[in-house]
Short mmCIF file of C-alpha atoms and ligand atoms in Angstrom, two decimals:
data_model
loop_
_atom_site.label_atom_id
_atom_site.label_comp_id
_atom_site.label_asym_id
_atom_site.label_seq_id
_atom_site.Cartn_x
_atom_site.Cartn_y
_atom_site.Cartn_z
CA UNK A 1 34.28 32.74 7.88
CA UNK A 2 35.13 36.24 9.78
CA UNK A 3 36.66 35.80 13.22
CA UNK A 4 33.54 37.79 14.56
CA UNK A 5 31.44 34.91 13.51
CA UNK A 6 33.31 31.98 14.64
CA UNK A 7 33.62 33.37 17.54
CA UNK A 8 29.19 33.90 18.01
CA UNK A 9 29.28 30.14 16.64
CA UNK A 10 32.04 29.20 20.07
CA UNK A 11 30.11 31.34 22.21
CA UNK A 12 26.84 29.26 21.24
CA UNK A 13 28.83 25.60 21.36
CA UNK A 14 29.51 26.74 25.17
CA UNK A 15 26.03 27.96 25.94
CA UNK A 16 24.42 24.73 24.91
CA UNK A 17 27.21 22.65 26.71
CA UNK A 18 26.37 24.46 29.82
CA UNK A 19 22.39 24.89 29.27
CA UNK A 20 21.76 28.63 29.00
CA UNK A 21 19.07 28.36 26.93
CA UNK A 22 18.06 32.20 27.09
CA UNK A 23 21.83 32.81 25.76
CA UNK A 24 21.18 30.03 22.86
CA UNK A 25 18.23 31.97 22.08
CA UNK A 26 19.84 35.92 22.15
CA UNK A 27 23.45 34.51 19.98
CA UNK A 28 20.86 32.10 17.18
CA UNK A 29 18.59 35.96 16.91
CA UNK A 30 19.99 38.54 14.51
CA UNK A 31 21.03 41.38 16.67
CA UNK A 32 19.32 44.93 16.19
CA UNK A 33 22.40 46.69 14.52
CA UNK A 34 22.15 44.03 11.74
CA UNK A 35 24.50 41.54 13.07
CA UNK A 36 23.74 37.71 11.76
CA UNK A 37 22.54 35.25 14.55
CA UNK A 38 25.35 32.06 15.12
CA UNK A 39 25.09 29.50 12.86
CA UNK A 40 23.08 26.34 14.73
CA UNK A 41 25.19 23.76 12.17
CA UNK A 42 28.57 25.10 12.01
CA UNK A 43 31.02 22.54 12.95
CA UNK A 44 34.00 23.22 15.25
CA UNK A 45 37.24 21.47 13.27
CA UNK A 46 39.35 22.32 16.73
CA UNK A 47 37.16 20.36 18.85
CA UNK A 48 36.12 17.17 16.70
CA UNK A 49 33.91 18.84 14.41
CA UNK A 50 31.07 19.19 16.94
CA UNK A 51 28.06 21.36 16.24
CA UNK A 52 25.96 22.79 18.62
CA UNK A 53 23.75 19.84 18.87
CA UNK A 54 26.60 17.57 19.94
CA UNK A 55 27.47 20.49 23.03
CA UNK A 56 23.56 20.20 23.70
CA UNK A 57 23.94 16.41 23.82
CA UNK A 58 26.57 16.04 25.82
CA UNK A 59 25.42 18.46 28.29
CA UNK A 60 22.06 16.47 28.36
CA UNK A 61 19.81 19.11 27.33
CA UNK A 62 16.84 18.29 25.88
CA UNK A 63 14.87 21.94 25.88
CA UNK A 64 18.54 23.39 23.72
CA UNK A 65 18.16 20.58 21.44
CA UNK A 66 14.83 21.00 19.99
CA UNK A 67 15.70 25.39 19.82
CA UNK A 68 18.37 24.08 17.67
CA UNK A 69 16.28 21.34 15.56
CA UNK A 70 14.35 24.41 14.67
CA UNK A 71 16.81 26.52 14.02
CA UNK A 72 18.96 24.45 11.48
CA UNK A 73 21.25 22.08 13.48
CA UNK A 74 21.61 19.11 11.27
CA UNK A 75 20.36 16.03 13.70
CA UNK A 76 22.66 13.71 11.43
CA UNK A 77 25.96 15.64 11.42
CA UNK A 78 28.66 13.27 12.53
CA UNK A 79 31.82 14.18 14.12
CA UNK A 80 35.45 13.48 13.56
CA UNK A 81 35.18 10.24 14.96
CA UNK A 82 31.90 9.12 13.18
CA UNK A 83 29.17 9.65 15.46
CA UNK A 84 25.83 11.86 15.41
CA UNK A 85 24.50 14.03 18.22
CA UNK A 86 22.36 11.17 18.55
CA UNK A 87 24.90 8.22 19.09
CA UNK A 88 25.96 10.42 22.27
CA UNK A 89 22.41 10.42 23.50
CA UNK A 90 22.88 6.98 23.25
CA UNK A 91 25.50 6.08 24.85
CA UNK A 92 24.59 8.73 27.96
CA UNK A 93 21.47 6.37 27.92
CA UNK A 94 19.69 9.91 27.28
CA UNK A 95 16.47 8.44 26.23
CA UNK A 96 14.92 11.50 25.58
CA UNK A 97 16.90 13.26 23.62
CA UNK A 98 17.44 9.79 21.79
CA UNK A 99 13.94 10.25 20.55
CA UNK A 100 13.90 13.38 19.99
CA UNK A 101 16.87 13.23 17.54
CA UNK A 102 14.82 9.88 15.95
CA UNK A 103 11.61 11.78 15.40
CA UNK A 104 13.13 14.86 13.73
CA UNK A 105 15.69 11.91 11.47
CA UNK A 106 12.33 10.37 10.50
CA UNK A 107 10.10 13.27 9.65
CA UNK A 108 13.03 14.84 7.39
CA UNK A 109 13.87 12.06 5.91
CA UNK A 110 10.33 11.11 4.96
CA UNK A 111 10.21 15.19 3.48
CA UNK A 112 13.11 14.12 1.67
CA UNK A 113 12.03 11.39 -0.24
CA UNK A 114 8.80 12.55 -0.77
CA UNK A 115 11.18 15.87 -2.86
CA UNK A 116 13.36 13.62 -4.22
CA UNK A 117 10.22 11.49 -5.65
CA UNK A 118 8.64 14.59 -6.70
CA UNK A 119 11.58 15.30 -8.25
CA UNK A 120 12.20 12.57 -10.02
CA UNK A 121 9.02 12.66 -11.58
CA UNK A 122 9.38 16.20 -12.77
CA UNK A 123 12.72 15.43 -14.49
CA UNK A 124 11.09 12.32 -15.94
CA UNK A 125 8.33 14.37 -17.70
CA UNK A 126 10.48 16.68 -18.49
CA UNK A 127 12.83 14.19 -20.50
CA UNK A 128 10.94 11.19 -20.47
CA UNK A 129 13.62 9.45 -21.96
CA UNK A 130 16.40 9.72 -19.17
CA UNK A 131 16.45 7.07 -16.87
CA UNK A 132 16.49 9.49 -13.99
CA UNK A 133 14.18 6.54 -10.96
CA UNK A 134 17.72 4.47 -10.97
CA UNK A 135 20.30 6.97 -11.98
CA UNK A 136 21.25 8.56 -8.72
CA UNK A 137 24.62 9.62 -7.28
CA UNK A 138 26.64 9.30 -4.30
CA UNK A 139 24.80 5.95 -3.05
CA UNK A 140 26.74 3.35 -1.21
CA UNK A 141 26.42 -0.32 -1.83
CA UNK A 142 24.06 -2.97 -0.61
CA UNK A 143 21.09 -0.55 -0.53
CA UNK A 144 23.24 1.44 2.36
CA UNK A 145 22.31 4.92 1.58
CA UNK A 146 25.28 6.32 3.93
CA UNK A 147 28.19 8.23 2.85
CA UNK A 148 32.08 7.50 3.94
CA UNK A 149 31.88 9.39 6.94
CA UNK A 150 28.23 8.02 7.38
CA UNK A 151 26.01 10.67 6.43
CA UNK A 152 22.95 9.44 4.42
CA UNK A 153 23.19 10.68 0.45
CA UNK A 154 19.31 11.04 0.76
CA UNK A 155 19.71 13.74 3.72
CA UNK A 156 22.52 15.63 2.02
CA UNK A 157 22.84 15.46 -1.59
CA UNK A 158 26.67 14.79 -1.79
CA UNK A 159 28.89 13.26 -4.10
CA UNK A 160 30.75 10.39 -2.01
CA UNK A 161 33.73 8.34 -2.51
CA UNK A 162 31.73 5.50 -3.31
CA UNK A 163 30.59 7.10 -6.38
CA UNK A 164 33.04 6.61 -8.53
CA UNK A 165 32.37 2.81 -7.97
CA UNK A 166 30.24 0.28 -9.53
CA UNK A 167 27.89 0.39 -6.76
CA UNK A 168 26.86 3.80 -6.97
CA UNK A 169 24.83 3.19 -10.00
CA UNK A 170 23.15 0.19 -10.99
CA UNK A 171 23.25 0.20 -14.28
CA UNK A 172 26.75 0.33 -14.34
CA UNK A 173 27.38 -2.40 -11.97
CA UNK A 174 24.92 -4.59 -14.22
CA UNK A 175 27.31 -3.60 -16.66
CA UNK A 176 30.70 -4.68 -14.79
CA UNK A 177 31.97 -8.01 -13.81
CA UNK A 178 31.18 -9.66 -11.04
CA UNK A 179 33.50 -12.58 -9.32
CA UNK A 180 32.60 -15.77 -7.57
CA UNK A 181 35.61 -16.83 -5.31
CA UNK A 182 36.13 -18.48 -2.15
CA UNK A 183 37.19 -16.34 1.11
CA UNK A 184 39.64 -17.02 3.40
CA UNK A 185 37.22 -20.06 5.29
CA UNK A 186 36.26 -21.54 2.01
CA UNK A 187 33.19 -19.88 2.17
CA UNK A 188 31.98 -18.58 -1.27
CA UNK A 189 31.34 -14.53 -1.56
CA UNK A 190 30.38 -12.92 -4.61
CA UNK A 191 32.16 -9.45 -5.59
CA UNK A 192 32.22 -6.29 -7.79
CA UNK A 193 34.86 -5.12 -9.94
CA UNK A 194 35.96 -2.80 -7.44
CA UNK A 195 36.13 -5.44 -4.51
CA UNK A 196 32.45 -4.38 -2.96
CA UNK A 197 31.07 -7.55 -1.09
CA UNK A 198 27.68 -8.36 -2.95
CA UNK A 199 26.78 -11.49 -1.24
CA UNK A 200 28.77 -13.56 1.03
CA UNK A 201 27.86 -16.15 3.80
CA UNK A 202 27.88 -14.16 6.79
CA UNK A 203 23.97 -13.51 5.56
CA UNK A 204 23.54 -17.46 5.34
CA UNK A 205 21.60 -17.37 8.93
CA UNK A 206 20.07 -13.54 7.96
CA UNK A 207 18.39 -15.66 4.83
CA UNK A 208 17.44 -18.35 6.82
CA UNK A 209 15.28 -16.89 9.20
CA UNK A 210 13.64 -14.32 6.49
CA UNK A 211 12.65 -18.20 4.56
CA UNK A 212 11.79 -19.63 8.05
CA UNK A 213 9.44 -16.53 8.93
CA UNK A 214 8.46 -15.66 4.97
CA UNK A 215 7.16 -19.92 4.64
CA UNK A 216 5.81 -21.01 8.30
CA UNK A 217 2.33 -20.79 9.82
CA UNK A 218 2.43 -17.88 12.06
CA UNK A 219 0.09 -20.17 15.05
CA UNK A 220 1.06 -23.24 14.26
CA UNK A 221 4.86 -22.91 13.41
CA UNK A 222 4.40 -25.78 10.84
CA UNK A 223 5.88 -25.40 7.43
CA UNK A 224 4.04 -24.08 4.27
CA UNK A 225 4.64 -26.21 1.34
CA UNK A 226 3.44 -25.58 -2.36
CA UNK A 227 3.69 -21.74 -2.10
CA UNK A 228 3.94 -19.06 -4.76
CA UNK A 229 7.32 -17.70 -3.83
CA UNK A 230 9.10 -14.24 -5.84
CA UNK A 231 12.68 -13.96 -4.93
CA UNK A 232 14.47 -10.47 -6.39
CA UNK A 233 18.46 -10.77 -6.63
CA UNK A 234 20.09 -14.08 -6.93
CA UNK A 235 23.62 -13.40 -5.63
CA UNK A 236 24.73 -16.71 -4.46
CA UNK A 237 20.88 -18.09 -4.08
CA UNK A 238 21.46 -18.52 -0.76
CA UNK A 239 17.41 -17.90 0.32
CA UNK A 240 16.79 -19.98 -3.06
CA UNK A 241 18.20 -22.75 -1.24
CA UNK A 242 16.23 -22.06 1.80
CA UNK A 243 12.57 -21.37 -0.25
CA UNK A 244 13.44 -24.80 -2.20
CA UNK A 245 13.43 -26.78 1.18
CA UNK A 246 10.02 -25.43 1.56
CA UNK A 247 8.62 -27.25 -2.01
CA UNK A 248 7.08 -23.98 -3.30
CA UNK A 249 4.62 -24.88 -6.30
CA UNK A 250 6.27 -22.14 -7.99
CA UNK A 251 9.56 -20.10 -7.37
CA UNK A 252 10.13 -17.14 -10.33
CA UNK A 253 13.57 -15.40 -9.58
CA UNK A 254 14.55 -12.30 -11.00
CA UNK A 255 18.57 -11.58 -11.44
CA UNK A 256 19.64 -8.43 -13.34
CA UNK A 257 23.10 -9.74 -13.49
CA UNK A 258 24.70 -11.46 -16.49
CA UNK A 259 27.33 -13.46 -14.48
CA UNK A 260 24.90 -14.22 -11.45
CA UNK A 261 22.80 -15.69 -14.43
CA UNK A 262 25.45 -17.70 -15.07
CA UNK A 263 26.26 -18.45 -11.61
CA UNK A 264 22.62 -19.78 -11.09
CA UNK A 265 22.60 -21.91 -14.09
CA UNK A 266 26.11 -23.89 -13.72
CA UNK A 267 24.13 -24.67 -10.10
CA UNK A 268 21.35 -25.80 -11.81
CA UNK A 269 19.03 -23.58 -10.90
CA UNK A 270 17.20 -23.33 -14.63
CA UNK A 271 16.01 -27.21 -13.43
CA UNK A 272 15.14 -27.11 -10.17
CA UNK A 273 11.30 -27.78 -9.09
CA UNK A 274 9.09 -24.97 -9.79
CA UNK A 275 12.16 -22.31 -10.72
CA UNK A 276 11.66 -20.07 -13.39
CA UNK A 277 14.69 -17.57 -13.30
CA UNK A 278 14.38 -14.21 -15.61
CA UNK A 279 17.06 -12.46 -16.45
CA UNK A 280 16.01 -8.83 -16.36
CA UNK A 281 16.18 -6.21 -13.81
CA UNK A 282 13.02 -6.28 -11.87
CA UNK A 283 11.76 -2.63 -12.84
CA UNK A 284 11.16 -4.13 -16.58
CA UNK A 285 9.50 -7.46 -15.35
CA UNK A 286 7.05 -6.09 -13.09
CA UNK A 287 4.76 -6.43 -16.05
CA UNK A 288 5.44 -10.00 -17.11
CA UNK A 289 5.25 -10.90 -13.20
CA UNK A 290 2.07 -9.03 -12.72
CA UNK A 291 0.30 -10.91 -15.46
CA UNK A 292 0.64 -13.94 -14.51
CA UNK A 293 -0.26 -16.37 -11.25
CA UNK A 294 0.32 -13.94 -8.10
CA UNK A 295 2.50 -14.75 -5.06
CA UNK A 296 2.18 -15.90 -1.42
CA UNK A 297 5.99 -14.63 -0.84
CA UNK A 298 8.02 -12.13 -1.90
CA UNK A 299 11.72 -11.58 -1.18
CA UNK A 300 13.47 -8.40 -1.60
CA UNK A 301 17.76 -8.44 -1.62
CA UNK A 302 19.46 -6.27 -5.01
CA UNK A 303 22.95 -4.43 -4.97
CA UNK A 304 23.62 -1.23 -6.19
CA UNK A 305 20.03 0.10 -5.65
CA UNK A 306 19.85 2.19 -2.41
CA UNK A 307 16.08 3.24 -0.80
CA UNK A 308 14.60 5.08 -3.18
CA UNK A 309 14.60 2.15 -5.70
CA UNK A 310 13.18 -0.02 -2.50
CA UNK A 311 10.63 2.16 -1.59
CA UNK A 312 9.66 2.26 -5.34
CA UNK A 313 9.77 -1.99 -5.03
CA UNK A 314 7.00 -1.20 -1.97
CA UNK A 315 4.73 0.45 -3.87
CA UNK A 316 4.75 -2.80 -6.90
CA UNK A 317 4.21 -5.13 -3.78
CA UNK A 318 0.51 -5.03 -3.21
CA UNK A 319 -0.27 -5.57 -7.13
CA UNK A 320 1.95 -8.78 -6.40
CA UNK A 321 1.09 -10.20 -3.45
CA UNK A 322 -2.04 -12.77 -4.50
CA UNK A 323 -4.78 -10.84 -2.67
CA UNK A 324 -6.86 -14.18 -2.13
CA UNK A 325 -4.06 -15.33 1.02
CA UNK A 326 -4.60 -12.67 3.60
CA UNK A 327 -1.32 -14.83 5.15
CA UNK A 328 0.70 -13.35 2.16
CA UNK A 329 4.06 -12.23 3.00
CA UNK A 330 6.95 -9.75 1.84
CA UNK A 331 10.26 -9.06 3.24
CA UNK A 332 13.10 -7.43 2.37
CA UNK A 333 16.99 -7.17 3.19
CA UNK A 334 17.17 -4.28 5.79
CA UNK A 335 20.80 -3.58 5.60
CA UNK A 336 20.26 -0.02 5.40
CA UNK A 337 22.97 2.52 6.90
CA UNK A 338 24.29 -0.61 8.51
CA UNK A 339 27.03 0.68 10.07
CA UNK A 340 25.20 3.26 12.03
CA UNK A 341 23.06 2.28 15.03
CA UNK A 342 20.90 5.63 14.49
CA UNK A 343 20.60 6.06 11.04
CA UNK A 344 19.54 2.17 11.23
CA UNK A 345 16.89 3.18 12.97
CA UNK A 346 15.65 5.92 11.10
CA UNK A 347 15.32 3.60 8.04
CA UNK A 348 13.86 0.74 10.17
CA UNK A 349 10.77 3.55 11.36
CA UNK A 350 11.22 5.19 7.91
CA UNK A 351 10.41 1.65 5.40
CA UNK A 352 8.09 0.61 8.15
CA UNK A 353 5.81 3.98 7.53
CA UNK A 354 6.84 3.51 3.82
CA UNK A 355 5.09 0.09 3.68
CA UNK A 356 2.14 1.33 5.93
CA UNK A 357 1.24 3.68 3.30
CA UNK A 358 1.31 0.33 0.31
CA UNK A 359 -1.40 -1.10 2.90
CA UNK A 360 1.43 -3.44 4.68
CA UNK A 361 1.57 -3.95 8.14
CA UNK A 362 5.01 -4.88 9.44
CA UNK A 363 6.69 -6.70 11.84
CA UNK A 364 10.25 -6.92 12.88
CA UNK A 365 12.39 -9.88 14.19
CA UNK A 366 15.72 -9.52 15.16
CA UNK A 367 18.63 -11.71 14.41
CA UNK A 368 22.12 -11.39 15.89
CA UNK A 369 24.65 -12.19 12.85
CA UNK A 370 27.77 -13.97 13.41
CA UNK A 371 30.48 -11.68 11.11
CA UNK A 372 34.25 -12.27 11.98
CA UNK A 373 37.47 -10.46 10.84
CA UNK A 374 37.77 -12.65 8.01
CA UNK A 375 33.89 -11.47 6.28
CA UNK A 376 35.55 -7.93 5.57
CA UNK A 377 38.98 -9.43 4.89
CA UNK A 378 40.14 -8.21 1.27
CA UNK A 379 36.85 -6.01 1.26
CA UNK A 380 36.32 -2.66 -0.15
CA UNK A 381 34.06 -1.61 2.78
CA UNK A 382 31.75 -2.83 5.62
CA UNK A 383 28.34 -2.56 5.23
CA UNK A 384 27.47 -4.00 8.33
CA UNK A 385 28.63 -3.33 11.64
CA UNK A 386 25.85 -3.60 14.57
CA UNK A 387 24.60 -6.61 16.59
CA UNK A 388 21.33 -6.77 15.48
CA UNK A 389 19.76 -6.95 12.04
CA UNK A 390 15.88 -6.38 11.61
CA UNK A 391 14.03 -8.82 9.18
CA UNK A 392 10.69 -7.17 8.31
CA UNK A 393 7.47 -8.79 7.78
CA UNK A 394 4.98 -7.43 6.02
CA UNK A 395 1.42 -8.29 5.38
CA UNK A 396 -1.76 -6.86 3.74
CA UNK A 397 -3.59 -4.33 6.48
CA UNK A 398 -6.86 -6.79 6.97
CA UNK A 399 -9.88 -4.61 6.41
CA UNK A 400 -12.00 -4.92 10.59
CA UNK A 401 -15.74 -5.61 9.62
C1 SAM B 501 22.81 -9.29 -2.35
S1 SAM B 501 22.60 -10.21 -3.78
C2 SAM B 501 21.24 -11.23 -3.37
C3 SAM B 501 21.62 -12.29 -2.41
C4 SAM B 501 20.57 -13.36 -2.21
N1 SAM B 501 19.52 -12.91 -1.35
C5 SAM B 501 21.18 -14.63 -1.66
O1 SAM B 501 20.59 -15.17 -0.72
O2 SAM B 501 22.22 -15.07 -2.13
C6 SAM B 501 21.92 -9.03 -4.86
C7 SAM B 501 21.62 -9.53 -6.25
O3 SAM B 501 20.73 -8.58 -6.86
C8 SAM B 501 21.06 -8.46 -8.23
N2 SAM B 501 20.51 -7.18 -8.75
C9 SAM B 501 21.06 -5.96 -8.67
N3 SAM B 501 20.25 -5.06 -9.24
C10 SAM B 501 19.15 -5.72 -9.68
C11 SAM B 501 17.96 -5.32 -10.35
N4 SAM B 501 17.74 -4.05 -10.67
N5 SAM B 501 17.05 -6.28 -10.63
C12 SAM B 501 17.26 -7.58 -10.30
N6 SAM B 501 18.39 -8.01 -9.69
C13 SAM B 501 19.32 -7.09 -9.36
C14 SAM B 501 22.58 -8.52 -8.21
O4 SAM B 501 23.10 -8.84 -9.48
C15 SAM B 501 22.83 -9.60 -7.16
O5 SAM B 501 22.92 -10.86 -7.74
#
């Protein structure tokens, strides 16, 4: 970039800093003789790799930051060290510019995957045999859509580390082995070829709470026995374990995996009460499930499969869901862009519109995990790292008379 330029760009990192909005405004304009406004999301490498939102931020100015949402600074750029204009708002308990950063992450992301839907379905016309709804790049694993320096692979369509991986497709991680091994606590985990954590027990309480909430009378708080439970993604069957305490009448569990197949049946699974475990990937049993006896619960929880494939599990949800139980419940695993407060957000208000539009209302309960230095220990990568964990509930919108 000319030295003209970078300097504009400085010029406009120190007028946000300091509030001059009517300078923002004159350096962003083209000038008469031709001149190119300053670039709202150019990134300074000599100080941390801030853009002009993050000078806006940190100077708590609210009326800057929406000039620059509208004039192309990227509310999701992180810095050197990791963190969004956003997380700064944050942590300068700047509510308002909190929000305004959240509103702006939701309504482009929602843009986003509405064009990345669209086109998805254009390339799958086009060639209808490519299997373009799961074969995406450049997502992260556990259905954590955020890159190695955090930035979500919906937002910005970038190739990231992770994509050379197993995890980044899931094909080929149905494809790869998978290991069942004990960590350093005993405790089993399950693993991908590349060392990414599919399921391990730090989740034990996350699954079961989701069972507790997904299986109890709402008033009364008394168990639910004899229900028509759907579980998607075995791993180690931890929320098996905690549906089975609830006796459902039937329990169908779908695992894409060869080895977590095998996993289930040396457990026994194949015999329990009421189990009927498929081995297929749950975008080619929707059919078989959807023909037969619908369900009063449905669980959520794959690997390698990042939002879009979720939101495209929504929309199968209210053909599942047995429309005679108005107490009919889904839930998923919301581990997405755990290990940014922010972004965590954005997907928590993002799936929660997402299911709104299925006809699901949802609501949230928060759990505080218990992870210690030994969960990540021999890892790839963390995909959680915040205090609190949303499980959502969702249920049918009840038509008012
Ligand atoms: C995180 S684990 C599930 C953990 C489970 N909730 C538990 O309590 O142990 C994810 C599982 O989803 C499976 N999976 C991945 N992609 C799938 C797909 N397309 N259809 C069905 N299962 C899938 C993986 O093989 C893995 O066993």
């Amino acid at each position: 970039m000319p030295e003209e330029r970078i300097a504009r760009n400085i010029a406009l990192h120190i007028a946000a800093g300091d509030g001059n909005i009517t300078k923002c405004e004159t350096l962003l304009n083209d000038d008469e003789d031709g001149t190119n406004g300053a670039d709202a999301w150019w990134e300074d490498e000599s100080h941390l790799r801030w853009n002009a939102l993050h000078f806006a931020v940190s100077g708590g100015h609210s009326d800057i930051v929406k000039l620059l949402l509208r004039r192309g600074g990227i509310w999701n750029a992180i810095d050197e060290l990791g963190f969004t204009p956003a997380d700064y708002a944050w942590s300068l308990n700047n509510d308002e510019i909190y929000w305004i950063l959240f509103e702006e992450g939701v309504r482009q992301t929602l843009v986003l995957n509405l064009l990345d839907r669209k086109a998805l379905a254009q390339s799958a016309s086009r060639d209808p045999g490519a299997n373009g709804a799961t074969a995406k790049d450049g997502e992260g694993e556990k259905g954590v859509q955020v890159g190695e320096n955090g930035e979500s692979s919906t937002l910005k369509l970038q190739v990231t580390e992770s994509s050379g991986e197993v995890s980044a497709q899931n094909d080929r991680f149905l494809e790869s082995r998978l290991t069942f091994v004990k960590d350093g606590e005993g405790k089993m985990r399950c693993m991908d070829k590349d060392g990414g954590l599919v399921m391990a027990a730090w989740e034990t309480d996350v699954m079961q709470k989701t069972a507790t909430l997904l299986c109890t009378d709402q008033q009364t708080g008394q168990p639910i026995t004899g229900l028509k439970i759907l579980n998607v993604g075995f791993g180690l069957g931890i929320v098996d374990e905690f549906f089975q305490q609830y006796k459902p009448s039937k329990h169908v569990i779908v695992e894409a995996h060869p080895d977590a197949i095998a996993f289930a049946r040396q457990n026994g699974w194949h015999e329990k009460p009421g189990v009927e475990l498929i081995h297929a990937k749950w975008e080619d049993a929707l059919d078989q499930l959807a023909n037969g006896e619908l369900f009063d619960v449905i669980y959520w929880d794959t690997y390698a499969q990042g939002y879009g494939e979720l939101r495209d599990f929504f929309e199968e949800v209210p053909y599942l869901l047995d429309e005679s139980n108005p107490n009919a419940r889904f839930s998923f695993f919301h581990g997405l862009a755990g290990t940014n407060r922010f972004l965590y957000d954005i997907y928590t208000r993002v799936s929660e519109l997402d299911l709104r539009e299925m006809g699901l209302d949802t609501q949230w309960y928060d759990i505080r995990p218990s992870t210690t230095s030994e969960t990540w220990n021999g890892i790839l990568r963390k995909y959680w790292d915040l205090d609190v964990l949303r499980i959502p509930i969702s249920k049918r919108i009840q038509d008012v008379e």
